[in-house]
XYZ file of C-alpha atoms in Angstrom:
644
model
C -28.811 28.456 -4.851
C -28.702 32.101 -3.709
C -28.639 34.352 -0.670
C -32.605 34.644 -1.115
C -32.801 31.279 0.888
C -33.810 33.877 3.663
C -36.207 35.859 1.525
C -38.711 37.910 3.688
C -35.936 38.936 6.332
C -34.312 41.927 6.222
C -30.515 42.217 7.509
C -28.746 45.443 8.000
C -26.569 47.838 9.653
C -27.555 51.145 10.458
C -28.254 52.127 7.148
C -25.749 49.612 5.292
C -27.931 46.457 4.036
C -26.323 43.180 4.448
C -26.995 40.216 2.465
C -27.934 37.008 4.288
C -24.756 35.391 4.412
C -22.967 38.437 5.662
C -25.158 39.052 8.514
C -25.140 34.995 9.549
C -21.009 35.900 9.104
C -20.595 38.654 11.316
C -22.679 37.644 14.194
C -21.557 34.077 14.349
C -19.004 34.443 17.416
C -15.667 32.034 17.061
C -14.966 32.971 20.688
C -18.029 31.673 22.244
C -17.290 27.875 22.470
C -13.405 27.741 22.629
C -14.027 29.940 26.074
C -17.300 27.180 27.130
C -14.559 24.992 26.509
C -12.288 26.411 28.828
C -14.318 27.206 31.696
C -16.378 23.586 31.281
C -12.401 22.392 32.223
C -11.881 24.709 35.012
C -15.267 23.694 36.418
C -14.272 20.099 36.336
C -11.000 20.795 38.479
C -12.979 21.524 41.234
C -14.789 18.437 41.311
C -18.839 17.728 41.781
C -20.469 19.838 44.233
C -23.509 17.302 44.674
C -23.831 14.351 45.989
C -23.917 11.025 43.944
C -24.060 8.061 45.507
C -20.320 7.838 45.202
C -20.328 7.715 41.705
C -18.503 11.768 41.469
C -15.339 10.312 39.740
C -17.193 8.932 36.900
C -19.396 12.038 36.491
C -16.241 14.355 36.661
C -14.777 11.977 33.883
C -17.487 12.219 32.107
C -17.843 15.661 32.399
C -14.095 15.758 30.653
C -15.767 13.563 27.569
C -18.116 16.216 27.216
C -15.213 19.094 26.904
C -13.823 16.544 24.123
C -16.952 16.746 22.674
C -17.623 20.316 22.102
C -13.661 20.395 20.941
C -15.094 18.284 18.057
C -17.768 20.290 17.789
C -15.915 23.346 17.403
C -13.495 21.822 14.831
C -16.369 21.241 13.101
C -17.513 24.323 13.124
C -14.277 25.536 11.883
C -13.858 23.063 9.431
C -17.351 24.115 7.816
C -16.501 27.628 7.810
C -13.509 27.089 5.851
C -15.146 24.832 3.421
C -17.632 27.334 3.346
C -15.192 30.341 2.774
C -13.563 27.881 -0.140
C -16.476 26.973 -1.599
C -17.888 31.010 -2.114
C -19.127 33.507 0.005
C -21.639 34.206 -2.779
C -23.721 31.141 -1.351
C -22.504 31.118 2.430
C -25.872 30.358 4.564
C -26.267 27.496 1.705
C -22.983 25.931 2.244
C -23.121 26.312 5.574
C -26.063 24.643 6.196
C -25.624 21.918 3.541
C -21.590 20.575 4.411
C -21.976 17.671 6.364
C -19.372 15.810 8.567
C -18.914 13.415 6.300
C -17.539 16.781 3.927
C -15.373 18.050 5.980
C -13.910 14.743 6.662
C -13.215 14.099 2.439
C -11.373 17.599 3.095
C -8.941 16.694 6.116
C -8.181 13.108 4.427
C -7.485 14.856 1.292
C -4.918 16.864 3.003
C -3.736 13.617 5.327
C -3.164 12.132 1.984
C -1.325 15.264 0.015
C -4.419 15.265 -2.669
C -5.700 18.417 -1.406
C -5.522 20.037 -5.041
C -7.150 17.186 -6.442
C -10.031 17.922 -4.025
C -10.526 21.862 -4.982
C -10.274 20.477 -8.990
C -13.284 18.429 -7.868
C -15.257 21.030 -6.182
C -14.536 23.083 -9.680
C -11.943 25.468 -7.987
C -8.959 26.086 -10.396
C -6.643 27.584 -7.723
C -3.845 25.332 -5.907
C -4.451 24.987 -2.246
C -1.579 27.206 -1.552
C -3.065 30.246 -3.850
C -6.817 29.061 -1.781
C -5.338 29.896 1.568
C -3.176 33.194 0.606
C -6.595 34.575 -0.317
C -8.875 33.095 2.506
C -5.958 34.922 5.360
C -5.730 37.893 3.452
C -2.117 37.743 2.100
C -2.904 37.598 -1.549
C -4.289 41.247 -1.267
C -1.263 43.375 -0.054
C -0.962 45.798 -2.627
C 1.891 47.740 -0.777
C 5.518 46.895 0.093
C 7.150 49.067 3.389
C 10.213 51.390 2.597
C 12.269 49.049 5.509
C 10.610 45.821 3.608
C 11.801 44.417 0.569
C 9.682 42.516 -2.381
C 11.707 39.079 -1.327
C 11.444 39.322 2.603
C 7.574 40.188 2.055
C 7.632 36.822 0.025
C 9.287 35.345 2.516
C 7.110 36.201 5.593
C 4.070 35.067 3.563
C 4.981 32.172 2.419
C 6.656 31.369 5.739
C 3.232 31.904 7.499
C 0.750 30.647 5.222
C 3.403 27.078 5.818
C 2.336 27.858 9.308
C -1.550 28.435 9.185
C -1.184 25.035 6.886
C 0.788 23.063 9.442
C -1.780 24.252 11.696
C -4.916 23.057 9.902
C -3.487 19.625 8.753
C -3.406 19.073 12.690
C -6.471 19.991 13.221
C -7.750 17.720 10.720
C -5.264 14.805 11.840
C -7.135 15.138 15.432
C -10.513 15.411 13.677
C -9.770 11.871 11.710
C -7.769 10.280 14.291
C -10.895 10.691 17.078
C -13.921 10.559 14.849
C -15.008 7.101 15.711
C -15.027 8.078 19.701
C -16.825 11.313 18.734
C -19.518 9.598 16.756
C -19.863 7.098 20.253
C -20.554 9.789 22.122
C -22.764 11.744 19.871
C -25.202 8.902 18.556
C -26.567 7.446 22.129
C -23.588 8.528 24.510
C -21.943 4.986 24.525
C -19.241 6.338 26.975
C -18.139 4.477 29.786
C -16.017 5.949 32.243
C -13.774 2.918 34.113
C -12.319 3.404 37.071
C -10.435 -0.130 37.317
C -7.139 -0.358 36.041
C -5.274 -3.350 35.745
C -4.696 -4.962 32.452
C -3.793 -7.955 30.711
C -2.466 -8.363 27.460
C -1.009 -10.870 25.275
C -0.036 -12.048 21.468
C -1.463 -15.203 20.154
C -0.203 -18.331 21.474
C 1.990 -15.996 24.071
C 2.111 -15.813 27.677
C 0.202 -12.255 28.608
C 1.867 -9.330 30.360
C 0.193 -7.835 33.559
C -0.035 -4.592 34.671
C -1.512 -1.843 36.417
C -1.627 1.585 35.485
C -2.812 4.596 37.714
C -5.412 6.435 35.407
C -9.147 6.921 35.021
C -10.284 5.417 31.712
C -13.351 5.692 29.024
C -14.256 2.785 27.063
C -15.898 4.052 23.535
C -18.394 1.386 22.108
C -17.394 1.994 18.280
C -17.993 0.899 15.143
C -16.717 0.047 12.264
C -17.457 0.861 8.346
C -19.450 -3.062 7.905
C -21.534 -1.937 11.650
C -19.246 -4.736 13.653
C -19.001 -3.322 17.733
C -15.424 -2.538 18.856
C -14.222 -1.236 22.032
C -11.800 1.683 22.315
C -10.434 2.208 25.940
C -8.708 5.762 26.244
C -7.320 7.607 29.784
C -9.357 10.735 29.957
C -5.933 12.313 30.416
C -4.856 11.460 26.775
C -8.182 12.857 25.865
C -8.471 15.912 27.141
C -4.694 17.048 26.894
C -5.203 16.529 23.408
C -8.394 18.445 23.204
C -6.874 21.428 24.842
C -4.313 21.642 22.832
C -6.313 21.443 19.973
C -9.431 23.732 20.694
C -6.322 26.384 21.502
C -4.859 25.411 17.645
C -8.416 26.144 16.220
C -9.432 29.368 18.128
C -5.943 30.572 17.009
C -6.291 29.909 13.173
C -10.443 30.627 13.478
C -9.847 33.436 15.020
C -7.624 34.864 12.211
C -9.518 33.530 9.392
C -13.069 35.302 10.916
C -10.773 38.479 11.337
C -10.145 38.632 7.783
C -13.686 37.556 6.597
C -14.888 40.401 8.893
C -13.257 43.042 7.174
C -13.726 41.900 3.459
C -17.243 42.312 4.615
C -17.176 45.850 6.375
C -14.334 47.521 3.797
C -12.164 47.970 6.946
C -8.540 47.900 6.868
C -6.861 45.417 9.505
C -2.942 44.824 10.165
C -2.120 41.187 8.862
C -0.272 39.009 11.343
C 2.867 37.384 9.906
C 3.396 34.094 12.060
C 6.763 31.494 12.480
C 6.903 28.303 13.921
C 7.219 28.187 17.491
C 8.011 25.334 20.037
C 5.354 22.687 19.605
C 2.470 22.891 22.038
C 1.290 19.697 21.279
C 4.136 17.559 22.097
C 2.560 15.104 25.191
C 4.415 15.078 28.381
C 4.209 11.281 28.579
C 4.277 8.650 25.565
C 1.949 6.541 24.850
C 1.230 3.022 22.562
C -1.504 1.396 21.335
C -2.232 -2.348 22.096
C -4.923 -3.809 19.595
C -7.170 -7.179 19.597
C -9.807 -7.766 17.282
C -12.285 -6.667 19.761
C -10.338 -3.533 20.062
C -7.986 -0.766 20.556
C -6.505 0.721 24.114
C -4.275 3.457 24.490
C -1.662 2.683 27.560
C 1.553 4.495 28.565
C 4.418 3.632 26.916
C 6.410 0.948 28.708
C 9.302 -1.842 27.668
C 7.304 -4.783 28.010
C 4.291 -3.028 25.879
C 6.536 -1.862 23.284
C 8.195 -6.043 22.749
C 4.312 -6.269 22.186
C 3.689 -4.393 19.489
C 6.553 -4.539 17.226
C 5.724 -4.412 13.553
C 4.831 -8.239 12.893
C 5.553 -9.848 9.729
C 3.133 -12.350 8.447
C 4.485 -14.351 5.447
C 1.188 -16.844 3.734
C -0.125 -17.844 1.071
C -2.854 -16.463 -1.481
C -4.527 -15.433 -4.278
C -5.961 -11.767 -5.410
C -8.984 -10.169 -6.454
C -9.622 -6.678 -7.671
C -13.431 -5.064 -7.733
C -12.180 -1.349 -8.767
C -10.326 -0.308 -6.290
C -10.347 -3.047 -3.925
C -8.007 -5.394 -3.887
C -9.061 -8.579 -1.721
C -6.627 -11.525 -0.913
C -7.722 -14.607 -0.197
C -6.024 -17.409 1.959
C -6.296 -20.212 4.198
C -3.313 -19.294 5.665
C -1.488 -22.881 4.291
C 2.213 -22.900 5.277
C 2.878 -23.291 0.746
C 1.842 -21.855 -1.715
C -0.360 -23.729 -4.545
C -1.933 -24.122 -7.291
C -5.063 -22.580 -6.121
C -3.234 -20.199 -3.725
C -0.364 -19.343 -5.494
C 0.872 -16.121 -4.088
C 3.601 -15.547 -1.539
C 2.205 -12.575 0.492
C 4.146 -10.815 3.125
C 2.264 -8.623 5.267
C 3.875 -6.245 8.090
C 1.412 -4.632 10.562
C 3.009 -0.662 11.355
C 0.009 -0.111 13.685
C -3.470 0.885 13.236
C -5.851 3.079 11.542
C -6.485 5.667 14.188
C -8.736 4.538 16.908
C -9.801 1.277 15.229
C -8.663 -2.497 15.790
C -8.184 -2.191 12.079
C -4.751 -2.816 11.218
C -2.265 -0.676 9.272
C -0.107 -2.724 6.576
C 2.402 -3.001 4.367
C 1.616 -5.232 1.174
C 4.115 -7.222 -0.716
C 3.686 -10.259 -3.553
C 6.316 -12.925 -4.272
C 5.357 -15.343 -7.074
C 6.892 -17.627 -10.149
C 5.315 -15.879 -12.729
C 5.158 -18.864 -14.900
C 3.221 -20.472 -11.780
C 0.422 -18.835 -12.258
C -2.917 -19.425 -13.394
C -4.553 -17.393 -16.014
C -7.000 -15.786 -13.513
C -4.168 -14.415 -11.079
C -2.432 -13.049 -13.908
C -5.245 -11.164 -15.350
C -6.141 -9.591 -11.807
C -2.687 -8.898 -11.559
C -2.415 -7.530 -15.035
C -5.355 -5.024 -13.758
C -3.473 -4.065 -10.624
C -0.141 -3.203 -12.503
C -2.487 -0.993 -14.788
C -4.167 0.358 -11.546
C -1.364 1.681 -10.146
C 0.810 2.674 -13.215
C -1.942 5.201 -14.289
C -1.660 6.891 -10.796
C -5.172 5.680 -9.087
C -3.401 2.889 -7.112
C -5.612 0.659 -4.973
C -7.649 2.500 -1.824
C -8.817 -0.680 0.377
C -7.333 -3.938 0.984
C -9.315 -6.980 2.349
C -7.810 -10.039 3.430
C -10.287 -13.014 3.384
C -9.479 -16.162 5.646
C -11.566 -18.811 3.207
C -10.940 -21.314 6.124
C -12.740 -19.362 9.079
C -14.843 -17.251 6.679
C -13.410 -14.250 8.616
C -12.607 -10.938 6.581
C -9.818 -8.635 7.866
C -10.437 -4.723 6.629
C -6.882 -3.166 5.972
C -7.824 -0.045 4.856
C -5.919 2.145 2.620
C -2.407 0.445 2.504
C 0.475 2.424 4.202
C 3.151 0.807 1.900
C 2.068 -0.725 -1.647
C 5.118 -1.502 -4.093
C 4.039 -1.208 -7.547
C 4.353 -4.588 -9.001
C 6.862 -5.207 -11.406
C 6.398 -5.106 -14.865
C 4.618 -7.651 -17.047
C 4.481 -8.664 -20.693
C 1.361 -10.740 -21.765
C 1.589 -13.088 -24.918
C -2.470 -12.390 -26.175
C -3.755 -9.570 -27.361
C -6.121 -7.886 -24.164
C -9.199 -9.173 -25.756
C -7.874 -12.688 -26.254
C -6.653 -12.200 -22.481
C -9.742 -11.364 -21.294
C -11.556 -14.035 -23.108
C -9.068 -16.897 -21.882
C -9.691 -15.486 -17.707
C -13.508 -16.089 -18.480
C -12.879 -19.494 -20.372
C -10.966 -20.746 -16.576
C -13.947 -18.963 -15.123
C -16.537 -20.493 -16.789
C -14.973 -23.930 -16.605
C -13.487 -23.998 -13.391
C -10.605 -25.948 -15.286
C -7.198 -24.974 -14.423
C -5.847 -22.289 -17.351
C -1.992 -21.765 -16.801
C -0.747 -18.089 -18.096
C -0.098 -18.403 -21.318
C 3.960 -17.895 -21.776
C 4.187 -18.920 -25.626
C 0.724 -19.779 -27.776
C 0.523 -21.595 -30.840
C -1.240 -19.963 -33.870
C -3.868 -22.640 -33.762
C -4.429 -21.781 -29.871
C -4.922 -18.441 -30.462
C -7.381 -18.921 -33.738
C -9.540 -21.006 -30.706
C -9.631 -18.315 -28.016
C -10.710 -15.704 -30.706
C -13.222 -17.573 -32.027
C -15.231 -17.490 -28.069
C -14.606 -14.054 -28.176
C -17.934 -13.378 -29.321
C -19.507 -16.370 -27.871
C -21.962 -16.766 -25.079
C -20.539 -20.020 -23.568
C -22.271 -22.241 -21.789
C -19.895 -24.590 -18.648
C -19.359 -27.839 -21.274
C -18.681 -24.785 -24.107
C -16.099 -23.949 -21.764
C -14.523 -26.804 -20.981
C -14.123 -28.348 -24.539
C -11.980 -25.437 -25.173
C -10.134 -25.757 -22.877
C -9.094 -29.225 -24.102
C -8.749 -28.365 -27.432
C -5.992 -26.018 -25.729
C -4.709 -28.582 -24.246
C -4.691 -30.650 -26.838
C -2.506 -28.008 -28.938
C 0.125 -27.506 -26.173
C 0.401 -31.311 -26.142
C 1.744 -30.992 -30.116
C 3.307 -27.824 -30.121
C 7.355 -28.601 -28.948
C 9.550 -25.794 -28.148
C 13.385 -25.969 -26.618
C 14.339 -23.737 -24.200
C 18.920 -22.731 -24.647
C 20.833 -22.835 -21.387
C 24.448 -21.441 -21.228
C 25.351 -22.654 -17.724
C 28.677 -22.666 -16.118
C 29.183 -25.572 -13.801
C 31.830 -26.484 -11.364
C 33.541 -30.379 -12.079
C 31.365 -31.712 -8.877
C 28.414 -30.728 -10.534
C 27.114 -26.946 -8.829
C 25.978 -24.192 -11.354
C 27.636 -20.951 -10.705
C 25.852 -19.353 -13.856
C 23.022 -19.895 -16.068
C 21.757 -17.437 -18.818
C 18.908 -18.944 -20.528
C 19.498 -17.177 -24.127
C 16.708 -18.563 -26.675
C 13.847 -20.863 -27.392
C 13.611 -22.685 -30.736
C 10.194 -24.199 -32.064
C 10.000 -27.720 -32.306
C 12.487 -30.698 -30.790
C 15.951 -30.071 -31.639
C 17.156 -33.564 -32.345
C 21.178 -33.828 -33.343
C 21.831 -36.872 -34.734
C 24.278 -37.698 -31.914
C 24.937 -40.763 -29.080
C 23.917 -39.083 -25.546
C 25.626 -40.934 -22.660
C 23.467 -42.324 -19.886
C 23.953 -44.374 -17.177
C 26.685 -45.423 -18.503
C 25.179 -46.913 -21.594
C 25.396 -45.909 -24.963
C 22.085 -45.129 -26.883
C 20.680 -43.621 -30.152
C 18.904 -40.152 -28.942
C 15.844 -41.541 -31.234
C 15.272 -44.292 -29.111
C 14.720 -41.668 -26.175
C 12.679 -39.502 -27.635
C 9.118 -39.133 -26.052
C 10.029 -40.605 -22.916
C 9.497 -37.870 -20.397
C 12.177 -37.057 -17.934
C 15.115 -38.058 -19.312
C 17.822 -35.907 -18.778
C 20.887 -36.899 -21.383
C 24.129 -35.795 -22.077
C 26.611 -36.346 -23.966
C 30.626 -34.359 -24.332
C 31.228 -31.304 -26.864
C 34.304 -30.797 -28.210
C 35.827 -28.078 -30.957
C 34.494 -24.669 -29.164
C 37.045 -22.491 -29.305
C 35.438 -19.500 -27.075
C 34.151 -19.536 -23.356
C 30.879 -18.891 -21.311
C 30.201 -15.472 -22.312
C 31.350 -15.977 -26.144
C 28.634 -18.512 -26.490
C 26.150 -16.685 -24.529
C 26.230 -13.201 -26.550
C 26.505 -15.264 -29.694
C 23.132 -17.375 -29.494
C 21.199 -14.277 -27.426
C 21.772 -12.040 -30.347
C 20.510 -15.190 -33.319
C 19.125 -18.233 -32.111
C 19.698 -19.317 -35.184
C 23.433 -20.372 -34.735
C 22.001 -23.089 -32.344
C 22.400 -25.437 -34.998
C 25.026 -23.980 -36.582
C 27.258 -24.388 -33.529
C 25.869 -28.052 -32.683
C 27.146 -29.006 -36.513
C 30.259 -27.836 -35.567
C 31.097 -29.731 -32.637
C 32.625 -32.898 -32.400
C 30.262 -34.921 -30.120
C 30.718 -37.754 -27.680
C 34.403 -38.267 -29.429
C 37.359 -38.861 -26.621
C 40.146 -36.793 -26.554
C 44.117 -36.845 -24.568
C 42.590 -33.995 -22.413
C 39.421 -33.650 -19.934
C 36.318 -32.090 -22.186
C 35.146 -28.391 -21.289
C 31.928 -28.183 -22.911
C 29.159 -31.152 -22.151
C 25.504 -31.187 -23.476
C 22.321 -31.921 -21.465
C 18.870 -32.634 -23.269
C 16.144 -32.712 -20.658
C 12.917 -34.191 -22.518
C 9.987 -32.210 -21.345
C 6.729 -33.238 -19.823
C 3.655 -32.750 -22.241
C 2.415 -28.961 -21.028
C -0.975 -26.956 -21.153
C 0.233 -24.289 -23.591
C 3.129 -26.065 -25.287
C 6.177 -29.400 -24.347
C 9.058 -27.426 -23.288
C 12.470 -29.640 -23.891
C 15.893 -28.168 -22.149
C 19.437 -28.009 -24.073
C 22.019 -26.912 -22.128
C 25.452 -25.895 -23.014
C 27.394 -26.802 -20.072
C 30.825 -25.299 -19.292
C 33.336 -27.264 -17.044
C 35.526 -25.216 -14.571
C 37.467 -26.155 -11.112
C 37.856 -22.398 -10.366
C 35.283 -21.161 -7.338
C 33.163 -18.351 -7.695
C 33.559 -15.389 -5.511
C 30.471 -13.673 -5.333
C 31.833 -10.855 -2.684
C 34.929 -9.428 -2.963
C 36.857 -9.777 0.523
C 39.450 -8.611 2.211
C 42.098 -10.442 3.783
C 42.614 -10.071 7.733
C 46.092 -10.363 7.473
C 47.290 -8.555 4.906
C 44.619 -6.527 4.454
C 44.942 -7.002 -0.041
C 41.901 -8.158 -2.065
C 41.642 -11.754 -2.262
C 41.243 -12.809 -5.696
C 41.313 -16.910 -5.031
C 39.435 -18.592 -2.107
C 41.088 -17.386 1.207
C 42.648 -20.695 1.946
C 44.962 -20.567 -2.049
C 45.429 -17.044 -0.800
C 46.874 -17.128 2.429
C 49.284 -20.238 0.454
C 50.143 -18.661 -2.443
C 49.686 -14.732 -2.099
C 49.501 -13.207 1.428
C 52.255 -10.993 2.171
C 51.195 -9.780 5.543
C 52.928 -6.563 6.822
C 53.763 -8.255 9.923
């Protein structure tokens, strides 16, 4: 669209025609409502000159919400201005009828969340944000440098104050988001209620509440949220309109300038460019405040010691499982004091506050997990959520469902979201993908798959293209099963292990297909048996002495992590189970494995004996202040020499 949107009118100057949007651009006046502002607040210091039933306090509160109104209002109006500017003066009247609120507020949480390039890429302007605002406040176009002003100190002051006028506009915008929700309360059916009372109560769950009473006029905002659920936010008309003064003088400051500028690109005229610096903050508040939350809603109090015990950051450690739709990411829970098989997620929540004026809560995410505890299904969605946030989108809402109260809890955008940590998957992404909708289908449990058999693979690929019905579904799943029953793998330990039994290392180092059986006599229970006899009885855990190694722990673990081949090769050269005139330093365990999904895992451990102690942190000692390299007690017995 073009300026002829107001074909039929005429707009000039004398004898200079204007277009549309240069005429709606000069007129507008960015004076006129900062200065209602300011004399609607000097009105309301000297109170109601009518009489109303005894009800003038509330109206002269009220009359305060309505000065924090038009502050919006005006922010607005700035807001859409500058959008408009952005966007092109070509097509002003059209943009500046046609930005919405809901614009402008994409703009200020772009800059809230450092993406404001990416938003000017998407409204097809190629121009950083920094470049954007040089030529919106007239910097970009100084063509001449002072003889007392150098090339570098001009840089300087510019890019000094366009830091400033950026500072300046990210508040405004942080104001805009932070009181949108009491805005839209007053704007859509006034649902502001100014309270007079002011004594509170307010407690944690399961906690004793804290009493109090605080000298200051309140309005209660009936909100609500994104899903249309009712909240309550309670705010001292102090708070409110400090921080609307403040503000509307921010915006008339930066409006003002911006207008200036416009104004002359218009007329041709020359104007002298202000250069600004940071001065002392005018919107630091006098007193400090908190807020205190329930699920009904949010209240802003003054800051005091037994509010602030309240609301420290609160961990929350439960149980779960995850779901991603896009960029969602919903955990579910019943809030079960272990994790299981259905809920197999350690989460750990901690709450850092609240999303502006809301009840919802502002959290930091972590996951703790076994990964070879989970089920196919989590470790698909969890596959999908390393992807999301290695490729830079990262998740934008979390939602924690309570399965047990059917209650949902809206996070938001997460304030701290650790990228998980890396995971390798043993199927092609197809086969992955077919597998999560095999456990789907057949609601049977589907463990991730940490080693496949050919055969298991050659039955997953061969759904791939099928339409599968529930009993589909479940026969392959046993087949599977059936699979992982057969297919026997042994898992090599390299442990080192003190003589009473506790392991102070353990490297596994390589995993050999099928049962390695050495034609040996394991000792158990103090009985003597062939290892044949044993074999398929779940459980057992047997062992038997090694002698002939010449090396030590980390000989034999470098040798078998670099070929797993010399397994065997070092088991044939060992002289098993034979007694000897000194105490054995090498003893074998064979742990026979229960039957598994994917494959029957068995457990040979080489097991180095040692009476020496580990020290995990090297320590001083008090008394002589030297390293100890023993346990304190040998030591202070053997090797103290204390200076005094």
């Amino acid at each position: 669209m073009t300026e002829d949107s107001l074909d039929g009118l005429e707009f000039s100057s004398g004898s200079e025609e204007r277009t549309a949007g240069e005429f709606i651009d000069t007129i507008h006046d960015e004076d006129i409502l900062y200065y209602y502002i300011q004399d609607a607040y000097e009105k309301i210091k000297s109170g109601i000159e009518i009489g109303a039933d005894g009800k003038e306090e509330k109206i002269n509160t009220h009359a305060q919400v309505e000065v924090f109104q038009s502050t919006i209002q005006y922010v607005e109006a700035f807001g859409i201005y500058l959008l408009s500017y952005i966007k092109g003066k070509e097509n002003l009247v059209d943009h500046l009828v046609e930005i919405r609120p809901k614009h402008l507020r994409r703009f200020f949480e772009s800059l809230q969340d450092g993406e404001e390039d990416e938003y000017l890429q998407n409204q097809g302007i190629n121009e950083d944000y920094e470049a954007v605002l040089e030529s919106l406040f007239g910097y970009a176009f100084i063509d001449e440098v002072g003889e007392e002003v150098s090339e570098e100190e001009l840089r300087e002051a510019i890019d000094k104050s366009i830091e400033v006028l950026d500072a300046n506009i990210r508040r405004i915008g942080e104001f805009y988001l932070y009181f949108h929700d009491i805005y839209n309360a007053v704007k859509h059916g006034n649902r502001a209620l100014p309270q007079l009372e002011n004594g509170f109560k307010i407690s944690r769950e399961n906690e004793e509440g804290t009493e109090l009473e605080v000298d200051l006029n309140f309005v209660l905002f009936l909100c609500r949220t994104q899903d249309w659920k009712p909240f309550l936010a309670g705010v001292p008309i102090d708070y409110l309109i400090d921080h609307s003064l403040k503000i509307a003088g921010k915006t008339h400051r930066v409006f003002s300038y911006l207008k200036k500028v416009s104004r002359a690109e218009t007329s041709g005229e020359e104007i002298d460019l202000p250069f600004f610096r940071f001065e002392e903050a005018d919107d630091e508040d006098e007193q400090e405040w908190i807020t205190a939350t329930s699920k009904s809603g949010v209240i802003i109090l003054p800051k005091i010691e037994e509010l602030e015990e309240l609301q420290q950051p609160q961990e929350v450690k439960f149980p779960g499982r995850i779901e991603l739709d896009h960029r969602t990411l919903y955990i579910k829970t019943q809030y079960d004091e272990e994790t299981s098989e259905e809920y197999p997620l350690e989460v750990t929540t901690l709450q850092r506050g609240v999303v502006g004026l809301t009840p919802q809560p502002l959290l930091g995410v972590n996951f703790n997990f076994i990964v070879d505890e989970l089920d196919v299904d989590q470790y698909f969605e969890y596959l999908n959520l390393q992807e999301l946030e290695l490729n830079g989108e990262g998740i934008d809402r979390i939602i924690i469902v309570d399965e047990q109260a059917d209650q949902e809890i809206d996070t938001g955008t997460p304030e701290n979201f650790d990228i998980p940590e890396e995971l390798d998957y043993f199927l092609e992404w197809e086969e992955l993908k077919q597998l999560y909708w095999l456990k789907q289908i057949s609601g049977e449990r589907v463990p991730i798959p940490l080693n496949v058999a050919k055969e298991q693979r050659d039955i997953i690929n061969e759904r791939i293209e099928s339409d599968l019905e529930q009993d589909d579904a479940v026969a392959a799943v046993e087949e599977l099963k059936t699979v992982g029953e057969k297919n026997h793998w042994t898992t090599v330990y390299v442990d080192l292990v003190t003589l009473d039994g506790r392991t102070l290392q353990s490297e596994p180092v390589c995993q050999i297909q099928g049962e390695l059986i050495p034609d040996i006599e394991f000792y158990e229970d103090e009985h003597t048996e062939q290892f044949e006899e044993e074999w398929g009885d779940p459980g057992k855990d047997l062992q038997v002495v090694a002698r002939g190694y010449e090396g030590g722990y980390e000989d034999l673990v470098e040798a078998l992590s670099d070929d797993s081949s010399k397994v065997e090769e070092i088991l044939g050269q060992l002289d098993l189970g034979a007694d000897g005139p000194t105490p054995p330093k090498l003893v074998l365990h064979y742990e026979i494995g229960e039957p598994g999904f994917w494959f029957t895992e068995h457990t040979l451990r080489f097991q180095f004996l040692t009476n020496q102690i580990r020290i995990n942190v090297k320590q001083s000692c008090p008394l002589c202040g030297n390293t100890i390299a023993t346990d304190l007690r040998t030591h202070l017995v053997d090797d103290c020499n204390p200076s005094i």
